[in-house]
Amino acid sequence: MKITTSKKMPEKPPNKQTEFGYFDDEHKEYVIIDPKTPYPWINYLGNDGFYSLISNTTGGYTFYKDAKFRRLTRYRYNNVPVDSGGKYFYIREGGCVWSPGWKPAQAPLDQYQCRHGLGYSRFLSSKRQVHCDLTCFVPLGTRAEVQRLRLSNRTEAPKKLQLYSLLEWCLWNAEDDMTNFQRNFSTGEVEVDGSHIYHKTEYRERRDHYAFYSVNSEIQGFDTDREAFLGLYNGFEAPEAVTRGRAGNSIAHGWSPIASHFLEFELGPGETKEWIFVLGYVENPAGEKWTADGGLNKTRALQMAADFDSGEKVTRALAALADYWQNLLDAYQISGPDTRLNRMVNIWNQYQCMVTFNFSRSASFFESGIGRGMGFRDSNQDLLGVVHMIPERARERILDIAATQFEDGSAYHQYQPLTKRGNAAIGKNFNDDPLWLIQSTLAYIKETGDFDILEESVPFDNDPAKANSLFAHLTASFDHVVNNLGPHGLPLIGRADWNDCLNLNCFSQDPNESFQTTENRAGEVAESVMIAGMFIAFGRDYVALCRHRGHTEEAERAERHLQAMATAIDRHGWDGDWFLRAYDAAGKPIGSHANRQGRIFIEPQGFCIMAGVGLDDGRARTALDSVNKLLAYEHGIVLNYPAYTQYHPEYGEISTYPQGYKENGGVFCHSNPWIMIAETLVGNGDRAFDYYTRLAPAFREKHAALHKTEPYVYAQMIAGKEAATPGQAKNSWLTGTAAWNYYAVTQFILGVRPTFDGLLIDPCIPAAMKGFQITRKFRGATYEISVANPAGVSRGVQQMWVDGTAVAGNLLPVFAPRSYHRVEVLLG
Ligand code: BGC
Ligand code: NOJ
């Protein structure tokens, strides 16, 4: 299909574009210019509860808070063709039908652009000289998606046009909705009232919520029954109603309820008309469900629709959304020598961090929204990428997560966002889990200085009767490792550690057993060197916190355990050229020269070095050289090498993946920043940055076709060097990669690092980088930091000036809120 970019389009590509699109930094958008991207390239709408996923052809779905239990619109994953189903429009002139996002009608467009921006997506298209400008977003503080659709007649003659909207309701519980047809085909209920279409399935019984879809003008018809609109044997591409040119005014009784508005109108020469569609979610308290005469109480829906019933109101809401984002992003802005670095740090990486914060690993085009709630491990790590932007929400999140912890420090592996209660549906006994709570809480305190959070009373196991201070939760986390040591004095791995596919106590021979929830052996032997490194890395912070709080005895007790762990790593965790990965249930090493496959793993190299092990005796450098030699390749650093070629029941899921994919020799992107940070700790700024550029989406944009997933966000995995398709990414958006890369590049490469007492300035950059400027908001003050590197070093602050005065050292103090300070930094 031939897509031409119109000369009339106001926006000119500021940078060289790829065949699929380009970054528009000025508008903070990624502009897609061909609807047939190598995979659907999506965006997230919504910031706080009401969310839509939207692809570059307007596919996707909407939910409130919980993608499993409050799904508003239906979506069929892994559909044929890919990404079929969404919130669609059909424009019809004469017999010709097209869609502003190309799909579903798929009629060739004369122009097409999808502009994914921060919290909105805009589709600009043209056919038969009818120009369409569609903007979809979720206004701040609103439980609704708003779609502003403008049509312009760019000819000299009047045009008679029709417009059909379409969405398909989900019967709320997304899992039940795609399995329980014997019931669901009889429960669906709708109501049409003027231009408002209500979805009220199960409202008559236990639900206190309904959804609606309205448009701010009179309609000439509607449909609410899918079969009546599409025809039983049609897909979304050619609905019978649209082909016929007339809506059926159908009312659904069970089967599959939809919402479609039908509009018929004339556009004069040069004329533009605008409509505003609102897809909203309403909750009515028990006493307010019904009107006096027993009807649906529509007050809240009508109010919500009225809030966006004019162009001015929508424009205001869009401006407020833009301000909201600008304000968030302003917390850390770099102006550096490389546009790609700037756009990652300033826009896209921060944006992705907010998305992972909101969704954990629940809903993407790879996560179905029904499988996983909020992960304990995942959500803690996601906080690293957002504490500087949304400290209050980070605080709330920490307390929610901590409430799912058990008194012995272990944790539910996930909780459901709607209820905030932990459950074991996706496993438990991951022995790394407790430690991530220490890391996230410490990151929060360093950012905010809010030590008071430690005194908050937080339940264990969501049971208010078992509440204790957050500080007691951190102690429990720390002690969970202390109380679960194996034969070498290293931490027992439990079901698994961060690498949840290294299942050393599972021994599964049954293909119907999940590696994530099965543990067939007691687990008293298998140990993790990665957890050992984590324990020291985060445990040192715990000790510093204890000292800061004056808990000297606890600090000393903890320090003794850290020392013992360091000794255990020295004795049993070093393999000669790198750190060992683990000991299996038979006490045999993994990630060792002694192994034929899986000889070296990435995780312990990153974590032991972040823990400081081997920094003073050369082992850190040796391990990093091994990583460079054996694990790193053009598209990133693979997780392990050589990959396993056969199933090992004693290792579990890791050995189920074909070589080079996922946890078996894939570039598991989340773990790469650990190596970047480790490289900065040995002063190797060139390598740290080199690794950064191998993964950072803006630097990989040139590989767009190969990479496949969105060129503006990180993916969980890029196929590794032993894979059949090296360089191909999967599982974009919801991955700890976002937060960790942000943390690595901002705090260790660019080196602006919050501490209890101020901002530490300690860049570790490529020697050729001449300098950069960073504006950092920290505890209410603004730091305008300018780093110069005339001598071409990688690391080392030679002198620092604050507001023109030379200061000693490289720690910037906490300044008064709302004050502004100029900082000059000379490296050398
Ligand atoms: C994947 C992991 C994931 C786990 C839990 C495994 O199949 O390989 O990356 O964390 O499932 O969903
Ligand atoms: C993905 C999971 O979300 C994360 O929790 C896990 O640590 C990684 N896979 C590594 O296996």
Coordinates of N, CA and C in Angstrom, one line a residue, residues 43-140:
N43 N 0.0 2.7 22.3 CA 0.2 3.8 23.3 C -0.8 3.5 24.5
Y44 N -0.6 4.2 25.6 CA -1.4 4.0 26.8 C -2.1 5.4 27.0
L45 N -3.4 5.3 27.2 CA -4.1 6.5 27.6 C -4.6 6.4 29.0
G46 N -4.5 7.5 29.8 CA -5.0 7.4 31.2 C -3.9 7.4 32.2
N47 N -4.1 8.0 33.3 CA -3.1 8.2 34.3 C -3.4 7.6 35.7
D48 N -4.6 7.5 36.0 CA -4.9 7.1 37.3 C -6.2 6.3 37.5
G49 N -6.3 5.2 36.9 CA -7.5 4.4 37.1 C -8.2 4.0 35.8
F50 N -8.5 5.0 35.0 CA -9.2 4.7 33.8 C -8.2 4.6 32.6
Y51 N -8.2 3.5 31.9 CA -7.1 3.3 31.0 C -7.6 2.7 29.6
S52 N -6.9 3.1 28.6 CA -7.1 2.5 27.3 C -5.7 2.2 26.7
L53 N -5.6 1.0 26.0 CA -4.5 0.7 25.2 C -4.9 1.0 23.8
I54 N -4.1 1.7 23.0 CA -4.5 2.0 21.7 C -3.4 1.8 20.7
S55 N -3.7 1.1 19.6 CA -2.6 0.8 18.7 C -2.6 1.9 17.6
N56 N -1.6 1.8 16.7 CA -1.5 2.7 15.6 C -2.6 2.6 14.6
T57 N -3.5 1.6 14.7 CA -4.6 1.5 13.8 C -5.9 1.6 14.7
T58 N -5.9 2.2 15.8 CA -7.0 2.4 16.8 C -7.5 1.1 17.3
G59 N -6.7 0.0 17.3 CA -7.1 -1.2 18.0 C -6.8 -1.1 19.5
G60 N -7.3 -2.0 20.3 CA -7.0 -2.0 21.7 C -8.3 -2.0 22.6
Y61 N -8.2 -1.7 23.8 CA -9.3 -1.9 24.7 C -9.2 -1.0 25.9
T62 N -10.2 -0.9 26.7 CA -10.4 0.0 27.8 C -10.8 -0.7 29.1
F63 N -10.3 -0.3 30.2 CA -10.7 -0.8 31.5 C -10.6 0.2 32.6
Y64 N -11.2 -0.2 33.7 CA -11.1 0.7 34.9 C -10.4 0.0 36.0
K65 N -9.2 0.5 36.3 CA -8.4 0.0 37.4 C -7.8 -1.4 37.2
D66 N -8.7 -2.4 36.8 CA -8.2 -3.8 36.8 C -8.6 -4.4 35.4
A67 N -7.6 -4.7 34.7 CA -7.9 -5.2 33.3 C -8.6 -6.5 33.3
K68 N -8.6 -7.2 34.4 CA -9.3 -8.5 34.5 C -10.8 -8.3 34.9
F69 N -10.9 -7.6 36.0 CA -12.3 -7.5 36.6 C -13.2 -6.3 36.2
R70 N -12.6 -5.3 35.6 CA -13.4 -4.2 35.1 C -13.1 -3.8 33.7
R71 N -13.2 -4.8 32.8 CA -12.9 -4.5 31.4 C -14.1 -3.9 30.7
L72 N -14.0 -2.8 30.1 CA -15.1 -2.1 29.5 C -15.3 -2.6 28.1
T73 N -14.2 -2.8 27.3 CA -14.4 -3.2 25.9 C -13.6 -4.5 25.7
R74 N -14.1 -5.2 24.8 CA -13.5 -6.6 24.5 C -12.3 -6.5 23.6
Y75 N -11.4 -7.4 23.9 CA -10.2 -7.6 23.0 C -9.8 -9.0 22.8
R76 N -9.5 -9.4 21.6 CA -9.1 -10.8 21.4 C -7.7 -10.9 21.1
Y77 N -6.9 -11.4 22.0 CA -5.5 -11.4 21.9 C -5.1 -12.5 20.8
N78 N -4.0 -12.3 20.2 CA -3.4 -13.2 19.2 C -4.5 -13.5 18.2
N79 N -5.1 -12.5 17.7 CA -6.2 -12.6 16.8 C -5.7 -12.7 15.3
V80 N -6.5 -13.1 14.4 CA -6.1 -13.1 13.0 C -7.1 -12.2 12.2
P81 N -6.6 -11.2 11.5 CA -5.2 -10.8 11.6 C -4.9 -10.1 12.9
V82 N -3.6 -9.9 13.1 CA -3.2 -9.3 14.4 C -4.0 -8.0 14.7
D83 N -4.2 -7.8 16.0 CA -4.8 -6.5 16.5 C -6.2 -6.2 15.7
S84 N -7.1 -7.2 15.8 CA -8.4 -6.9 15.3 C -9.4 -6.7 16.4
G85 N -10.0 -5.5 16.4 CA -10.9 -5.2 17.5 C -10.3 -3.9 18.2
G86 N -11.2 -3.0 18.4 CA -10.7 -1.7 19.0 C -11.9 -0.8 19.1
K87 N -11.5 0.5 19.1 CA -12.6 1.5 19.1 C -12.5 2.1 17.7
Y88 N -13.4 1.8 16.9 CA -13.3 2.1 15.4 C -14.3 3.1 14.9
F89 N -13.9 3.7 13.8 CA -14.8 4.6 13.1 C -14.8 4.2 11.6
Y90 N -15.9 4.4 11.0 CA -16.1 4.2 9.5 C -16.6 5.5 8.9
I91 N -16.0 5.9 7.9 CA -16.5 7.1 7.1 C -16.9 6.5 5.8
R92 N -18.1 7.0 5.4 CA -18.6 6.5 4.1 C -19.1 7.7 3.2
E93 N -18.6 7.6 2.0 CA -19.1 8.5 1.0 C -19.4 7.7 -0.3
G94 N -20.7 7.9 -0.6 CA -21.2 7.0 -1.7 C -21.0 5.6 -1.3
G95 N -20.4 4.8 -2.1 CA -20.2 3.4 -1.8 C -18.8 3.2 -1.1
C96 N -18.1 4.2 -1.0 CA -16.7 4.1 -0.5 C -16.6 4.2 1.0
V97 N -15.9 3.3 1.7 CA -15.8 3.2 3.1 C -14.4 3.2 3.6
W98 N -14.0 4.0 4.5 CA -12.7 4.0 5.0 C -12.6 4.3 6.5
S99 N -11.5 4.0 7.2 CA -11.4 4.3 8.6 C -10.2 5.2 8.8
P100 N -10.3 6.1 9.7 CA -9.3 7.1 10.0 C -8.0 6.5 10.5
G101 N -8.0 5.4 11.1 CA -6.8 4.7 11.5 C -6.4 3.6 10.6
W102 N -6.9 3.6 9.4 CA -6.7 2.6 8.3 C -7.5 1.3 8.7
K103 N -7.3 0.7 9.8 CA -8.2 -0.4 10.2 C -9.4 0.2 10.8
P104 N -10.5 -0.6 10.8 CA -10.7 -1.9 10.2 C -11.0 -1.9 8.7
A105 N -11.4 -0.8 8.2 CA -11.9 -0.9 6.8 C -10.7 -1.2 5.8
Q106 N -9.5 -0.8 6.2 CA -8.3 -1.1 5.4 C -8.4 -0.6 4.0
A107 N -9.2 0.4 3.7 CA -9.2 1.0 2.4 C -7.9 1.9 2.4
P108 N -7.2 1.9 1.2 CA -5.9 2.7 1.2 C -6.3 4.1 1.4
L109 N -5.4 4.8 2.2 CA -5.6 6.2 2.6 C -4.6 7.0 1.8
D110 N -5.0 8.2 1.4 CA -4.1 9.1 0.7 C -3.0 9.7 1.7
Q111 N -3.4 9.8 2.9 CA -2.5 10.2 3.9 C -2.8 9.4 5.2
Y112 N -1.7 9.2 5.9 CA -1.9 8.5 7.2 C -0.8 8.9 8.2
Q113 N -1.2 9.3 9.3 CA -0.2 9.5 10.4 C -0.8 9.1 11.7
C114 N -0.1 8.4 12.5 CA -0.5 8.2 13.9 C 0.5 8.8 14.8
R115 N 0.1 9.8 15.6 CA 1.0 10.5 16.5 C 0.7 10.0 17.9
H116 N 1.6 9.1 18.4 CA 1.5 8.7 19.8 C 2.2 9.8 20.6
G117 N 1.4 10.4 21.5 CA 2.0 11.4 22.4 C 1.8 11.0 23.8
L118 N 2.1 11.9 24.7 CA 2.0 11.5 26.1 C 0.6 11.5 26.6
G119 N 0.0 10.3 26.7 CA -1.3 10.2 27.2 C -2.4 10.5 26.2
Y120 N -2.0 10.6 24.9 CA -3.0 10.8 23.8 C -2.5 10.2 22.5
S121 N -3.4 9.8 21.6 CA -2.9 9.4 20.3 C -3.8 10.1 19.3
R122 N -3.1 10.6 18.3 CA -3.8 11.4 17.3 C -3.6 10.8 15.9
F123 N -4.7 10.7 15.2 CA -4.7 10.1 13.8 C -5.1 11.1 12.8
L124 N -4.2 11.3 11.9 CA -4.4 12.3 10.8 C -4.5 11.5 9.5
S125 N -5.6 11.6 8.8 CA -5.7 10.8 7.6 C -6.5 11.5 6.6
S126 N -6.4 11.1 5.3 CA -7.1 11.7 4.3 C -7.6 10.7 3.2
K127 N -8.8 10.8 2.7 CA -9.2 10.1 1.6 C -10.3 10.8 0.9
R128 N -10.3 10.8 -0.4 CA -11.3 11.5 -1.2 C -11.4 13.0 -0.8
Q129 N -10.2 13.5 -0.4 CA -10.1 14.9 0.0 C -11.0 15.2 1.2
V130 N -11.3 14.2 2.0 CA -11.9 14.4 3.3 C -10.8 14.1 4.3
H131 N -10.5 15.2 5.0 CA -9.4 15.1 6.0 C -10.0 14.7 7.4
C132 N -9.4 13.8 8.0 CA -9.9 13.4 9.4 C -8.8 13.6 10.4
D133 N -9.1 14.2 11.5 CA -8.2 14.5 12.6 C -8.9 13.9 13.9
L134 N -8.4 12.8 14.3 CA -9.0 12.1 15.5 C -8.0 12.1 16.6
T135 N -8.4 12.6 17.8 CA -7.6 12.6 18.9 C -8.3 11.9 20.1
C136 N -7.6 10.9 20.6 CA -8.1 10.1 21.7 C -7.3 10.3 23.0
F137 N -8.0 10.5 24.1 CA -7.2 10.7 25.3 C -8.2 10.5 26.5
V138 N -7.6 10.3 27.7 CA -8.3 10.2 28.9 C -8.0 11.5 29.7
P139 N -9.0 12.4 29.8 CA -8.8 13.6 30.6 C -8.4 13.3 32.0
L140 N -7.6 14.2 32.6 CA -7.1 14.0 34.0 C -8.3 13.9 34.9

